[in-house]
Coordinates of C-alpha atoms and ligand atoms in Angstrom, one line a residue:
M269 CA -11.8 21.0 -181.9
Q270 CA -12.2 23.3 -178.9
V271 CA -9.3 24.2 -176.6
G272 CA -11.3 22.9 -173.6
Q273 CA -11.6 19.5 -175.3
I274 CA -7.9 19.4 -176.0
L275 CA -7.2 20.1 -172.3
K276 CA -9.4 17.2 -171.2
S277 CA -7.5 14.8 -173.5
K278 CA -4.1 15.8 -172.0
D279 CA -2.3 13.4 -169.6
V280 CA -1.1 16.2 -167.4
N281 CA -3.7 18.1 -165.5
G282 CA -3.2 21.6 -164.2
V283 CA -0.5 24.0 -165.1
I284 CA 3.2 23.8 -164.0
T285 CA 4.1 27.3 -162.7
V286 CA 7.1 29.1 -161.2
T287 CA 7.1 32.3 -159.2
P288 CA 8.6 35.5 -160.7
D289 CA 11.5 35.3 -158.2
Q290 CA 12.5 31.7 -158.9
S291 CA 15.9 31.5 -160.6
V292 CA 16.3 30.7 -164.3
G293 CA 18.5 27.7 -163.2
E294 CA 15.6 26.3 -161.2
V295 CA 13.3 26.8 -164.2
A296 CA 15.8 24.9 -166.4
E297 CA 15.8 22.0 -163.9
L298 CA 12.0 22.0 -163.9
L299 CA 11.7 22.0 -167.7
S300 CA 14.2 19.1 -167.8
A301 CA 12.5 17.1 -165.0
K302 CA 9.0 17.5 -166.4
K303 CA 10.1 17.1 -170.0
I304 CA 8.3 20.3 -171.0
G305 CA 9.2 23.3 -173.1
A306 CA 7.7 26.2 -171.1
V307 CA 6.3 27.2 -167.8
I308 CA 3.9 29.9 -166.7
V309 CA 5.3 32.5 -164.4
S310 CA 2.7 33.4 -161.8
A311 CA 3.0 35.1 -158.4
D312 CA -0.2 33.6 -157.0
G313 CA -0.4 30.4 -158.9
R314 CA -3.7 31.6 -160.5
G315 CA -3.0 34.6 -162.8
V316 CA -0.6 34.6 -165.7
D317 CA 2.3 37.1 -165.2
G318 CA 4.4 35.7 -168.0
I319 CA 5.7 32.7 -169.8
L320 CA 9.3 31.4 -169.8
S321 CA 10.3 28.9 -172.5
E322 CA 13.4 26.9 -173.2
R323 CA 14.0 29.3 -176.1
D324 CA 14.3 32.3 -173.7
I325 CA 16.9 30.4 -171.6
V326 CA 18.9 29.3 -174.7
R327 CA 18.9 32.9 -176.0
E328 CA 20.3 34.3 -172.7
L329 CA 22.8 31.4 -172.5
G330 CA 24.0 32.3 -176.0
R331 CA 24.2 36.0 -175.2
R332 CA 25.6 36.0 -171.7
G333 CA 26.6 32.5 -170.8
A334 CA 25.8 30.5 -167.7
V335 CA 25.6 33.6 -165.5
C336 CA 22.0 34.0 -166.7
L337 CA 21.0 30.9 -164.7
Q338 CA 21.2 33.1 -161.6
D339 CA 18.7 35.6 -163.0
K340 CA 15.1 35.6 -161.7
A341 CA 12.4 34.2 -164.0
R342 CA 10.8 37.7 -164.3
Q343 CA 13.9 39.1 -165.8
I344 CA 13.8 37.0 -168.9
M345 CA 10.2 35.9 -169.2
T346 CA 7.8 37.2 -171.8
A347 CA 5.3 39.3 -169.8
N348 CA 1.5 39.2 -170.5
P349 CA 1.7 36.4 -173.1
V350 CA -1.1 35.9 -175.7
S351 CA -3.7 33.6 -174.1
C352 CA -6.8 31.9 -175.2
G353 CA -10.1 30.7 -173.8
P354 CA -11.5 27.1 -173.5
G355 CA -14.2 27.9 -176.1
E356 CA -11.7 28.9 -178.9
N357 CA -11.1 26.6 -181.9
S358 CA -7.8 24.9 -182.3
D359 CA -7.5 26.2 -185.9
E360 CA -7.6 29.8 -184.6
I361 CA -4.9 28.9 -182.0
F362 CA -2.8 27.3 -184.6
G363 CA -3.0 30.6 -186.6
K364 CA -2.1 32.8 -183.7
M365 CA 0.9 30.5 -182.7
T366 CA 2.2 30.5 -186.3
E367 CA 1.8 34.2 -186.7
G368 CA 3.3 35.0 -183.3
R369 CA 6.1 32.4 -183.7
F370 CA 5.5 30.8 -180.3
R371 CA 4.5 27.2 -179.4
H372 CA 2.7 27.6 -176.1
M373 CA -0.4 29.4 -175.0
P374 CA -2.0 29.7 -171.5
V375 CA -5.7 28.9 -171.4
V376 CA -7.5 31.4 -169.2
E377 CA -11.1 31.4 -168.0
D378 CA -12.6 34.2 -165.8
G379 CA -9.1 35.6 -165.2
E380 CA -7.7 32.3 -163.9
M381 CA -5.4 30.0 -165.8
I382 CA -6.9 26.5 -166.4
G383 CA -4.3 25.0 -168.6
L384 CA -1.5 25.4 -171.1
I385 CA -1.6 24.1 -174.7
S386 CA 1.4 23.6 -176.9
I387 CA 1.5 23.5 -180.7
G388 CA 2.1 19.7 -180.3
D389 CA -1.3 19.4 -178.6
V390 CA -3.0 21.4 -181.4
V391 CA -1.4 19.3 -184.1
K392 CA -2.3 16.1 -182.4
A393 CA -6.0 17.2 -182.1
R394 CA -6.0 18.2 -185.8
L395 CA -4.6 14.9 -186.9
A396 CA -7.3 13.0 -184.8
E397 CA -10.0 15.2 -186.4
M398 CA -8.6 14.5 -189.9
A399 CA -8.6 10.8 -189.3
M400 CA -12.3 10.9 -188.2
E401 CA -13.2 13.0 -191.2
K402 CA -11.4 10.5 -193.5
T403 CA -13.3 7.5 -191.9
A404 CA -16.6 9.4 -192.3
L405 CA -16.0 10.3 -195.9
E406 CA -14.9 6.7 -196.7
G407 CA -18.1 5.5 -195.1
M408 CA -20.2 7.9 -197.3
I409 CA -18.4 6.9 -200.5
M410 CA -18.7 3.2 -199.7
G411 CA -22.3 3.7 -198.7
F412 CA -22.1 2.6 -195.1
Ligands
AMP782 P1 8.1 29.0 -177.6 O1 8.1 28.8 -179.1 O2 6.7 28.9 -177.0 O3 9.1 28.2 -176.9 O4 8.4 30.6 -177.3 C1 9.1 31.4 -178.2 C2 9.2 32.8 -177.6 O5 7.8 33.3 -177.5 C3 9.7 32.9 -176.2 O6 10.4 34.2 -176.1 C4 8.5 32.8 -175.3 O7 8.7 33.5 -174.0 C5 7.5 33.5 -176.1 N1 6.1 33.0 -175.9 C6 5.8 31.7 -175.7 N2 4.5 31.6 -175.6 C7 4.0 32.8 -175.8 C8 2.6 33.4 -175.8 N3 1.5 32.6 -175.6 N4 2.5 34.7 -176.0 C9 3.6 35.5 -176.3 N5 4.8 35.1 -176.2 C10 5.0 33.7 -176.0

């Protein structure tokens, strides 16, 4: 399934972003309120400057304690994250995520972000495809 199709099937439209100068504490509040695992860091709300995931926050909490909540997002984000385009196939994305050991990827078209997909979205799409393939194969075997 193409990334663009996965985006269309998601309940949440658009991308939740923070600015590079927002605090890590604010980001943690946002992740909790929206029940998500990562946000895109963007100065203008259109380009991708970085990504900040729950894992980055937990790592800093473990290293330095609660003082890290006063840091700015840009201090602990991953800059220039690996992104993908809407025409890419979910199998390729799954491979990149597995190899890079990350679970989120911004979707960018003509230099502007148009969405964010998670490994959960990719797995859900693959399961749906497999169910359709199974039904089609059963139909062929049974002669429908
Ligand atoms: P995640 O598994 O997505 O929570 O992220 C694990 C680590 O990879 C964190 O340090 C993230 O900042 C980083 N990360 C998340 N998504 C990406 C991405 N698309 N490209 C590069 N690094 C990423």
